[in-house]
Coordinates of C-alpha atoms in Angstrom, one line a residue:
Chain K
X1 CA -97.4 33.1 -35.8
X2 CA -97.0 32.5 -32.2
X3 CA -95.5 35.8 -30.8
X4 CA -92.9 33.8 -28.5
X5 CA -92.1 31.8 -31.5
X6 CA -91.0 34.6 -33.8
X7 CA -89.2 36.6 -30.8
X8 CA -87.6 33.4 -30.5
X9 CA -86.4 32.7 -34.0
X10 CA -85.4 36.3 -34.3
X11 CA -82.9 36.1 -31.3
X12 CA -81.5 32.6 -32.5
X13 CA -81.4 33.8 -36.4
X14 CA -79.2 37.1 -35.2
X15 CA -76.9 34.8 -33.2
X16 CA -76.6 32.3 -35.3
X17 CA -75.8 34.8 -38.5
X18 CA -73.1 36.4 -36.5
X19 CA -71.1 33.3 -35.4
X20 CA -71.7 31.8 -38.9
X21 CA -68.7 32.0 -41.3
X22 CA -69.6 33.6 -44.7
X23 CA -68.2 31.5 -47.8
X24 CA -67.1 28.6 -46.0
X25 CA -66.7 25.6 -48.2
X26 CA -68.1 22.4 -47.6
X27 CA -65.8 19.5 -48.0
X28 CA -67.7 16.2 -49.1
X29 CA -65.9 14.6 -46.4
X30 CA -67.7 16.5 -43.7
X31 CA -71.1 14.8 -42.2
X32 CA -73.1 17.5 -42.6
X33 CA -76.6 17.6 -40.7
X34 CA -80.1 18.1 -42.4
X35 CA -83.4 18.9 -41.3
X36 CA -85.6 16.4 -42.2
X37 CA -89.6 17.3 -42.0
X38 CA -91.5 14.2 -42.5
X39 CA -94.5 15.5 -42.7
X40 CA -98.3 14.0 -42.4
X41 CA -100.2 11.5 -44.1
X42 CA -97.7 9.4 -46.0
X43 CA -95.0 11.9 -45.2
X44 CA -93.4 9.6 -42.5
X45 CA -93.4 6.6 -44.7
X46 CA -91.7 8.3 -47.9
X47 CA -89.2 9.9 -45.2
X48 CA -87.9 6.6 -44.1
X49 CA -87.4 5.3 -47.4
X50 CA -85.2 8.0 -48.4
X51 CA -83.3 7.6 -45.0
X52 CA -83.1 3.7 -46.1
X53 CA -81.8 4.7 -49.4
X54 CA -79.3 7.2 -48.2
X55 CA -78.2 4.8 -45.8
X56 CA -77.8 2.2 -48.7
X57 CA -76.1 5.0 -50.7
X58 CA -73.7 5.5 -47.6
X59 CA -74.3 9.4 -48.0
X60 CA -72.4 11.3 -45.3
X61 CA -75.2 13.0 -43.8
X62 CA -76.9 12.8 -40.6
X63 CA -80.9 13.5 -40.2
X64 CA -82.4 15.9 -37.7
X65 CA -85.7 15.3 -37.5
X66 CA -88.3 17.9 -36.6
X67 CA -91.7 18.5 -36.1
X68 CA -93.5 21.5 -37.5
X69 CA -97.0 20.7 -36.3
X70 CA -98.2 24.1 -35.0
X71 CA -98.1 25.0 -31.5
X72 CA -100.3 27.7 -30.1
X73 CA -98.9 30.9 -28.9
X74 CA -100.1 33.0 -26.3
X75 CA -101.9 35.1 -28.6
X76 CA -103.9 31.9 -30.0
X77 CA -102.1 31.8 -32.9
X78 CA -100.5 28.7 -34.2
X79 CA -97.1 28.6 -35.2
X80 CA -94.2 26.5 -36.3
X81 CA -92.3 25.3 -33.1
X82 CA -89.2 27.2 -32.3
X83 CA -87.4 24.1 -32.3
X84 CA -88.0 23.3 -35.6
X85 CA -86.9 27.0 -37.0
X86 CA -83.8 26.6 -34.9
X87 CA -82.7 23.2 -36.8
X88 CA -83.6 24.9 -40.1
X89 CA -81.1 28.0 -39.5
X90 CA -78.5 26.0 -37.9
X91 CA -78.4 23.3 -40.6
X92 CA -79.0 25.5 -43.6
X93 CA -80.3 22.4 -45.0
X94 CA -84.1 20.8 -44.8
X95 CA -85.7 18.3 -46.5
X96 CA -89.7 18.0 -46.3
X97 CA -92.4 15.7 -46.8
X98 CA -96.1 17.3 -47.5
X99 CA -97.7 19.1 -44.7
X100 CA -101.4 19.2 -44.0
X101 CA -102.4 22.5 -43.0
X102 CA -105.1 22.1 -40.3
X103 CA -108.7 23.8 -40.3
X104 CA -109.6 26.0 -38.1
X105 CA -108.9 29.2 -36.2
X106 CA -105.4 30.6 -36.0
X107 CA -104.0 28.3 -38.7
X108 CA -102.2 29.4 -41.6
X109 CA -100.7 27.7 -44.7
X110 CA -97.8 25.7 -43.3
X111 CA -96.0 25.8 -46.0
X112 CA -96.4 29.7 -46.9
X113 CA -95.1 30.1 -42.8
X114 CA -92.1 27.9 -44.0
X115 CA -91.6 29.9 -47.1
X116 CA -92.0 33.2 -45.2
X117 CA -89.5 32.0 -42.0
X118 CA -86.5 31.0 -44.0
X119 CA -86.9 33.7 -46.9
X120 CA -87.2 30.7 -49.5
X121 CA -87.0 33.1 -52.6
X122 CA -86.6 31.0 -55.5
X123 CA -88.5 27.5 -56.1
X124 CA -86.9 25.2 -58.5
X125 CA -88.8 22.4 -60.3
X126 CA -87.0 20.1 -62.7
X127 CA -89.4 18.4 -65.1
X128 CA -87.6 15.5 -66.8
X129 CA -89.8 12.4 -68.6
X130 CA -89.1 9.3 -66.5
X131 CA -88.6 6.1 -68.2
X132 CA -91.2 3.5 -67.7
X133 CA -93.9 6.1 -67.0
X134 CA -95.2 7.1 -70.4
X135 CA -97.1 10.4 -70.8
X136 CA -98.0 12.3 -73.7
X137 CA -94.9 13.8 -73.7
X138 CA -91.6 12.3 -74.3
X139 CA -88.2 13.8 -73.7
X140 CA -89.2 16.8 -71.6
X141 CA -86.4 18.4 -69.6
X142 CA -87.0 21.9 -68.4
X143 CA -86.4 23.4 -65.0
X144 CA -88.9 26.3 -64.1
X145 CA -87.4 28.7 -61.4
X146 CA -90.1 30.8 -60.1
X147 CA -89.9 33.9 -57.6
X148 CA -91.4 32.9 -54.5
X149 CA -91.7 36.1 -52.2
X150 CA -94.0 38.5 -54.3
X151 CA -95.7 39.2 -57.2
X152 CA -99.6 38.6 -57.4
X153 CA -99.3 36.8 -54.1
X154 CA -98.6 39.8 -52.1
X155 CA -101.8 39.5 -50.7
X156 CA -102.1 42.9 -50.8
X157 CA -105.9 43.8 -51.9
X158 CA -108.6 46.0 -51.0
X159 CA -112.3 46.7 -52.0
X160 CA -112.6 50.1 -53.6
X161 CA -116.4 50.3 -53.5
X162 CA -118.8 47.7 -53.1
X163 CA -118.4 44.7 -55.6
X164 CA -115.1 46.5 -57.1
X165 CA -111.8 44.9 -55.5
X166 CA -108.1 45.4 -56.2
X167 CA -105.4 43.3 -56.0
X168 CA -101.8 44.7 -56.1
X169 CA -99.2 42.7 -57.7
X170 CA -96.0 43.8 -56.6
X171 CA -92.7 43.6 -58.1
X172 CA -89.5 44.8 -56.6
X173 CA -85.9 45.1 -58.3
X174 CA -84.2 43.6 -55.5
X175 CA -86.4 40.6 -55.4
X176 CA -86.5 40.2 -59.1
X177 CA -82.7 40.7 -59.6
X178 CA -82.0 38.1 -56.6
X179 CA -84.1 35.2 -58.9
X180 CA -82.5 36.2 -62.2
X181 CA -79.2 35.7 -61.0
X182 CA -80.1 32.7 -59.2
X183 CA -81.3 31.2 -62.7
X184 CA -78.2 31.7 -64.4
X185 CA -76.2 30.5 -61.5
X186 CA -78.6 27.4 -61.6
X187 CA -78.3 26.9 -65.1
X188 CA -74.3 27.0 -65.3
X189 CA -73.8 24.9 -61.7
X190 CA -76.4 22.0 -63.6
X191 CA -74.8 22.4 -67.0
X192 CA -77.9 24.0 -68.5
X193 CA -77.5 26.2 -71.7
X194 CA -80.7 28.4 -71.8
X195 CA -82.8 30.7 -69.9
X196 CA -86.1 32.0 -70.4
X197 CA -87.6 34.9 -69.0
X198 CA -91.3 34.5 -69.0
X199 CA -93.4 37.6 -68.7
X200 CA -96.3 39.7 -70.0
X201 CA -94.5 43.1 -69.9
X202 CA -96.5 44.0 -73.2
X203 CA -99.4 44.1 -70.8
X204 CA -97.7 44.8 -67.1
X205 CA -95.3 47.0 -68.4
X206 CA -94.2 48.3 -65.1
X207 CA -94.2 45.2 -63.1
X208 CA -92.9 42.6 -65.5
X209 CA -91.0 45.0 -67.2
X210 CA -89.1 45.4 -64.5
X211 CA -88.6 41.8 -63.8
X212 CA -87.4 41.5 -67.5
X213 CA -85.2 44.2 -67.2
X214 CA -83.4 42.5 -63.8
X215 CA -83.4 39.2 -66.0
X216 CA -81.7 41.2 -69.0
X217 CA -79.0 42.7 -66.7
X218 CA -77.9 39.2 -65.2
X219 CA -77.8 38.2 -69.0
X220 CA -75.7 40.3 -69.5
X221 CA -73.6 38.9 -66.6
X222 CA -73.8 35.4 -67.6
X223 CA -72.8 35.6 -71.3
X224 CA -71.8 32.1 -71.3
X225 CA -75.7 31.1 -70.7
X226 CA -78.2 31.9 -73.8
X227 CA -81.0 34.0 -73.2
X228 CA -84.4 34.8 -74.5
X229 CA -87.4 36.5 -73.5
X230 CA -90.7 34.9 -74.2
X231 CA -94.8 35.9 -73.1
X232 CA -96.2 33.5 -70.9
X233 CA -99.2 32.5 -73.5
X234 CA -96.8 31.5 -75.7
X235 CA -94.6 29.6 -73.7
X236 CA -97.8 27.8 -72.7
X237 CA -98.3 27.3 -76.5
X238 CA -95.4 26.1 -77.3
X239 CA -94.7 23.9 -74.2
X240 CA -97.9 21.6 -74.6
X241 CA -96.8 21.2 -78.6
X242 CA -92.6 20.9 -78.1
X243 CA -91.4 20.8 -74.8
X244 CA -87.7 20.3 -76.1
X245 CA -88.0 24.1 -77.2
X246 CA -87.5 24.9 -73.5
X247 CA -84.6 24.7 -71.0
X248 CA -84.6 26.7 -67.8
X249 CA -87.4 29.2 -67.3
X250 CA -87.3 32.2 -64.9
X251 CA -90.5 33.9 -63.9
X252 CA -92.6 35.9 -61.2
X253 CA -94.5 34.1 -59.1
X254 CA -97.9 33.4 -60.5
X255 CA -96.8 32.6 -63.6
X256 CA -94.4 30.2 -61.8
X257 CA -97.3 28.7 -60.2
X258 CA -98.8 27.7 -63.5
X259 CA -95.9 26.9 -65.6
X260 CA -94.4 24.3 -62.9
X261 CA -97.9 22.5 -62.4
X262 CA -98.3 22.6 -66.2
X263 CA -94.7 21.1 -66.9
X264 CA -95.2 18.6 -64.0
X265 CA -98.4 17.4 -66.0
X266 CA -96.4 16.6 -68.9
X267 CA -93.8 14.1 -67.2
X268 CA -96.9 12.3 -65.1
X269 CA -97.8 14.9 -62.2
X270 CA -97.1 15.8 -58.8
X271 CA -96.2 12.4 -57.3
X272 CA -92.9 12.4 -59.3
X273 CA -91.9 15.7 -59.4
X274 CA -89.0 17.2 -57.0
X275 CA -88.8 20.6 -55.8
X276 CA -86.1 22.7 -53.9
X277 CA -86.3 25.9 -52.5
X278 CA -83.5 28.7 -52.3
X279 CA -83.5 30.6 -49.1
X280 CA -81.6 33.5 -47.8
X281 CA -79.4 31.3 -45.6
X282 CA -79.8 28.0 -47.1
X283 CA -82.2 25.8 -49.0
X284 CA -85.2 23.3 -48.2
X285 CA -86.1 20.8 -50.7
X286 CA -89.5 18.9 -50.7
X287 CA -92.0 17.0 -52.4
X288 CA -95.0 18.8 -53.6
X289 CA -97.8 16.2 -53.7
X290 CA -100.6 15.8 -51.0
X291 CA -100.2 13.8 -47.9
X292 CA -102.6 11.0 -49.6
X293 CA -104.3 10.1 -46.0
X294 CA -106.5 7.4 -48.2
X295 CA -103.2 5.4 -48.5
X296 CA -101.3 6.6 -45.6
X297 CA -99.6 3.9 -43.4
X298 CA -100.5 1.3 -45.9
X299 CA -97.0 0.6 -47.3
X300 CA -98.4 2.3 -50.7
X301 CA -97.0 5.1 -51.0
X302 CA -94.4 6.4 -54.0
X303 CA -91.7 8.0 -52.3
X304 CA -90.0 9.2 -55.8
X305 CA -90.7 12.7 -55.4
X306 CA -89.1 12.9 -52.2
X307 CA -86.5 10.6 -53.4
X308 CA -85.8 13.0 -56.3
X309 CA -85.9 16.3 -54.0
X310 CA -83.2 14.8 -51.8
X311 CA -81.4 14.2 -55.0
X312 CA -81.6 17.7 -55.5
X313 CA -80.3 18.5 -52.1
X314 CA -77.3 16.3 -52.7
X315 CA -76.0 18.0 -55.9
X316 CA -76.6 21.5 -53.8
X317 CA -74.6 20.1 -51.1
X318 CA -71.9 19.4 -53.8
X319 CA -72.3 15.4 -53.3
X320 CA -72.7 15.0 -57.4
X321 CA -71.4 11.1 -57.0
X322 CA -74.0 10.0 -54.6
X323 CA -76.8 11.9 -56.2
X324 CA -76.4 10.7 -59.3
X325 CA -75.9 6.8 -58.0
X326 CA -79.1 7.2 -56.3
X327 CA -80.8 8.5 -59.1
X328 CA -79.8 6.4 -61.5
X329 CA -80.9 3.4 -59.2
X330 CA -84.3 5.0 -58.6
X331 CA -85.1 5.2 -62.5
X332 CA -83.9 2.0 -63.2
X333 CA -86.3 0.6 -60.5
X334 CA -89.2 2.5 -62.2
X335 CA -88.2 1.0 -65.6
X336 CA -89.0 -2.5 -64.2
X337 CA -93.0 -2.7 -63.9
X338 CA -92.8 -5.1 -61.1
X339 CA -91.5 -2.6 -58.7
X340 CA -93.8 0.2 -59.9
X341 CA -96.1 1.5 -57.0
X342 CA -100.0 1.8 -57.2
X343 CA -99.8 5.5 -58.5
X344 CA -98.1 4.8 -61.7
X345 CA -100.0 1.7 -62.5
X346 CA -98.2 -1.0 -60.7
X347 CA -98.9 -3.4 -57.7
X348 CA -95.4 -2.8 -55.7
X349 CA -95.4 -2.0 -52.0
X350 CA -93.5 1.0 -50.9
X351 CA -91.1 -0.9 -49.4
X352 CA -90.7 -3.3 -52.1
X353 CA -89.7 -0.6 -54.2
X354 CA -87.5 1.2 -51.6
X355 CA -85.6 -2.1 -51.2
X356 CA -85.1 -2.8 -54.7
X357 CA -83.4 0.5 -55.3
X358 CA -81.2 -0.1 -52.0
X359 CA -80.1 -3.3 -53.8
X360 CA -79.2 -1.7 -57.3
X361 CA -77.2 0.9 -55.4
X362 CA -75.4 -2.0 -53.0
X363 CA -74.8 -4.1 -56.0
X364 CA -73.1 -1.1 -57.8
X365 CA -70.9 -0.1 -55.1
Chain V
X1 CA -122.4 21.8 -73.2
X2 CA -122.9 19.9 -69.7
X3 CA -120.4 21.8 -67.1
X4 CA -119.0 24.8 -66.1
X5 CA -115.8 25.2 -64.3
X6 CA -114.4 28.4 -62.5
X7 CA -111.1 28.9 -62.6
X8 CA -109.6 30.7 -60.3
X9 CA -106.6 31.5 -57.1
X10 CA -109.3 32.5 -54.2
X11 CA -106.9 30.8 -52.1
X12 CA -104.4 33.2 -52.6
X13 CA -106.3 36.2 -54.0
X14 CA -109.0 35.8 -51.3
X15 CA -110.8 39.1 -52.4
X16 CA -110.4 39.5 -56.1
X17 CA -110.8 36.0 -57.2
X18 CA -113.2 35.2 -54.1
X19 CA -115.4 38.0 -55.6
X20 CA -115.2 36.2 -59.1
X21 CA -115.9 32.9 -57.7
X22 CA -118.8 34.5 -55.9
X23 CA -120.2 35.7 -58.7
X24 CA -119.9 32.2 -60.6
X25 CA -121.5 30.3 -57.5
X26 CA -124.6 32.9 -57.9
X27 CA -124.7 32.0 -61.5
X28 CA -124.4 28.4 -61.3
X29 CA -127.6 28.7 -58.6
X30 CA -129.6 30.0 -61.1
X31 CA -128.7 27.7 -63.9
X32 CA -128.9 24.4 -62.0
X33 CA -129.6 22.5 -65.1
X34 CA -125.9 22.7 -65.7
X35 CA -123.1 21.1 -63.6
X36 CA -120.7 23.7 -61.6
X37 CA -117.4 23.2 -60.4
X38 CA -114.6 25.3 -59.1
X39 CA -110.8 24.4 -59.6
X40 CA -107.4 26.4 -58.9
X41 CA -105.9 27.3 -62.0
X42 CA -102.7 25.5 -61.2
X43 CA -104.9 22.0 -60.4
X44 CA -106.4 22.8 -63.9
X45 CA -103.4 23.4 -66.0
X46 CA -101.7 19.9 -64.3
X47 CA -104.7 18.0 -65.3
X48 CA -105.6 19.7 -68.7
X49 CA -101.9 18.5 -70.2
X50 CA -102.7 15.0 -68.8
X51 CA -106.5 14.3 -69.5
X52 CA -108.4 17.6 -71.0
X53 CA -111.5 15.2 -71.5
X54 CA -112.0 16.0 -67.5
X55 CA -113.2 19.7 -68.6
X56 CA -115.8 21.1 -70.6
X57 CA -116.6 24.9 -70.6
X58 CA -114.1 26.5 -68.4
X59 CA -114.7 30.5 -67.3
X60 CA -111.9 32.7 -65.6
X61 CA -110.5 36.2 -65.0
X62 CA -108.5 37.8 -68.0
X63 CA -105.1 36.9 -67.1
X64 CA -106.0 33.0 -66.8
X65 CA -108.0 33.0 -69.9
X66 CA -105.4 34.2 -71.4
X67 CA -102.8 31.5 -70.6
X68 CA -105.7 28.7 -70.6
X69 CA -107.1 29.8 -74.0
X70 CA -103.5 29.3 -75.2
X71 CA -102.5 26.0 -73.8
X72 CA -105.8 24.5 -74.9
X73 CA -104.9 26.0 -78.6
X74 CA -101.8 24.4 -78.3
X75 CA -103.1 20.7 -77.4
X76 CA -105.2 20.7 -80.4
X77 CA -102.6 22.1 -82.9
X78 CA -102.2 25.8 -82.5
X79 CA -103.3 29.2 -83.1
X80 CA -103.7 28.2 -86.6
X81 CA -106.6 26.2 -86.2
X82 CA -108.4 27.9 -83.4
X83 CA -111.3 29.8 -83.9
X84 CA -112.6 32.7 -81.2
X85 CA -115.6 34.9 -80.6
X86 CA -116.1 37.9 -78.2
X87 CA -119.2 38.8 -76.7
X88 CA -120.0 42.3 -76.1
X89 CA -122.7 44.3 -74.7
X90 CA -124.3 45.2 -78.2
X91 CA -123.1 42.3 -80.7
X92 CA -120.3 40.1 -80.9
X93 CA -117.1 40.1 -83.1
X94 CA -115.7 36.4 -84.2
X95 CA -111.7 36.4 -85.3
X96 CA -109.1 34.3 -85.7
X97 CA -106.3 34.6 -83.5
X98 CA -103.1 33.8 -85.4
X99 CA -100.7 36.6 -87.0
X100 CA -100.4 38.3 -90.4
X101 CA -97.5 35.7 -91.6
X102 CA -96.1 38.4 -93.6
X103 CA -93.6 35.7 -94.9
X104 CA -96.3 33.8 -97.0
X105 CA -98.7 36.6 -97.6
X106 CA -100.0 36.9 -101.1
X107 CA -98.6 33.6 -102.3
X108 CA -101.7 31.4 -101.7
X109 CA -100.2 29.5 -99.0
X110 CA -102.1 30.5 -96.0
X111 CA -104.6 28.3 -94.1
X112 CA -108.2 29.9 -93.6
X113 CA -109.1 27.2 -91.1
X114 CA -108.9 29.5 -88.3
X115 CA -110.9 32.2 -89.8
X116 CA -113.5 30.0 -91.3
X117 CA -114.0 28.3 -88.1
X118 CA -114.7 31.7 -86.1
X119 CA -117.1 32.4 -89.3
X120 CA -118.8 29.2 -88.2
X121 CA -119.1 30.5 -84.7
X122 CA -120.3 33.6 -86.1
X123 CA -123.5 31.6 -88.1
X124 CA -124.4 29.6 -84.6
X125 CA -124.4 32.8 -83.1
X126 CA -126.5 34.2 -85.8
X127 CA -129.0 31.4 -85.4
X128 CA -127.8 29.5 -88.7
X129 CA -127.1 26.0 -87.6
X130 CA -127.7 24.5 -90.7
X131 CA -125.2 26.5 -92.3
X132 CA -122.8 26.2 -89.8
X133 CA -122.5 22.5 -89.6
X134 CA -122.5 21.9 -93.3
X135 CA -119.4 24.3 -93.4
X136 CA -117.8 22.7 -90.6
X137 CA -118.3 19.5 -91.4
X138 CA -116.8 20.1 -95.0
X139 CA -113.7 22.0 -93.5
X140 CA -113.2 19.0 -91.5
X141 CA -113.8 16.1 -93.8
X142 CA -111.3 18.3 -96.3
X143 CA -108.5 18.2 -93.6
X144 CA -109.2 14.7 -92.5
X145 CA -108.9 13.9 -96.3
X146 CA -105.4 14.6 -96.2
X147 CA -104.4 15.7 -99.4
X148 CA -105.6 19.1 -99.5
X149 CA -103.5 20.1 -96.2
X150 CA -101.9 23.4 -96.4
X151 CA -98.3 23.7 -95.6
X152 CA -98.8 24.6 -91.7
X153 CA -100.3 21.0 -91.6
X154 CA -97.6 19.4 -93.3
X155 CA -99.1 19.3 -96.7
X156 CA -98.6 20.8 -100.0
X157 CA -101.8 22.2 -100.9
X158 CA -102.6 26.0 -101.8
X159 CA -105.1 28.1 -100.0
X160 CA -107.0 28.2 -103.1
X161 CA -107.2 24.3 -103.7
X162 CA -108.2 23.6 -99.7
X163 CA -110.6 26.4 -100.2
X164 CA -111.9 24.6 -103.5
X165 CA -112.4 21.2 -102.0
X166 CA -114.4 22.4 -99.1
X167 CA -116.7 24.4 -101.7
X168 CA -116.7 20.7 -103.7
X169 CA -117.7 18.9 -100.2
X170 CA -120.5 21.5 -99.5
X171 CA -121.7 21.5 -103.2
X172 CA -121.7 17.3 -102.6
X173 CA -123.8 17.2 -99.8
X174 CA -126.2 20.0 -101.0
X175 CA -126.6 18.0 -104.2
X176 CA -127.1 14.4 -102.3
X177 CA -129.6 16.4 -99.8
X178 CA -132.0 17.8 -102.6
X179 CA -131.3 14.2 -104.6
X180 CA -133.0 12.8 -101.5
X181 CA -135.6 15.4 -100.9

């Protein structure tokens, strides 16, 4: 990252954390500021959609829009602009659209940069069957919780000799405990009944074994939530036959990558899937689809994924009534064929879809 | 088969999966009659549960194979129906991949399909294509017919009845063939 940016963010972080009161309860009456990262491609238009819908629902939040387009530091490496970093650190909540990592020297994955910058340690992806968009699977209702900082994605690799490469899977007690405890808390906060730890501890005895132990410990401290352990291959086998067997699933990084996409596929793909990332000092919610440059700017995009992520955000912010109102309006609109966008097999424009949701919200108020 | 897809996460595990991918690319170049493509594991999984017809043969490292092979078995009904073959340096071992099912052992309730289809794979490996097709076809016809399905497939037939019906189908096909000839 840009050396200046990193320094600046460290200074800002320490300033802000010392002045931030820990455990201050946010009352729904407060108007909170949320950092908005519209992103690239269809990002700006779906972000506008969300803002319109939130306005129609009179959600008590203020948007602070930032641009994360990388800026070049003195060392030639591109990094997130310090203003964007400061905004997320200040507001502690962010909503993010799809980002395009530019190709070229000095650019790293922007998504990875954001994840690292805000220590986003748990990725949460709820997958529910959407009425009006039929897939081969009915009644899917699972949530994957993926450890997002270590595991197979530690990036520690080396070549022993020519043609022999080792890749290190790093599992730490701290990260595993953190995501395990988060999983149980999430389950309780969202009325879920069971947490399944997904692992391959029969093969990776030490690494997955450690992860599993942390899950078991968290389970003991949360006896009101059911707990089970399953091998990853068994989960995949079962998930494609009968997803109703599962509720909340928690797992290390790579397994989460796979299983979260598998579950998204069950309900219709990444275009409909919300996603939330829990960090040390806040949370970032985001759509996980691409920037879709081929339809950008043509009023064709489907804002559902970003909207549902924003709904997740509202629940996180303790605004469940607004969340439910918006969510219901969204699902009710998708149920009606005339308002479905192209990706769902319909002909409606993004603006028409958005307007209908707003109409439903306003008529309910 | 027409296409081979290399499944990897070389964007994340650049060196290890990168090496695997390079070897796949080299093999693709020396086998230009077969189509070749590369896809991220998460993309494959996402697509596979929506439209499996996108894929043909998939090759991948150990862990991904563990996952993807079970996912695909799930798509067609589970491990009770899935054949499996293992290529070795000096030979091959074919096997059913389900468990020992001790709760129904010795009660004439088991479904031999997985082991039978693995044995059919073995016949093809041994160059005995006609026998393989004969047995496989008879097996599928029996399952299709319905009345001879074992418990795991929702039926009431005994293992011996299922087996006898396959044998009957085979004999019928062979006698028809010899009548024609």
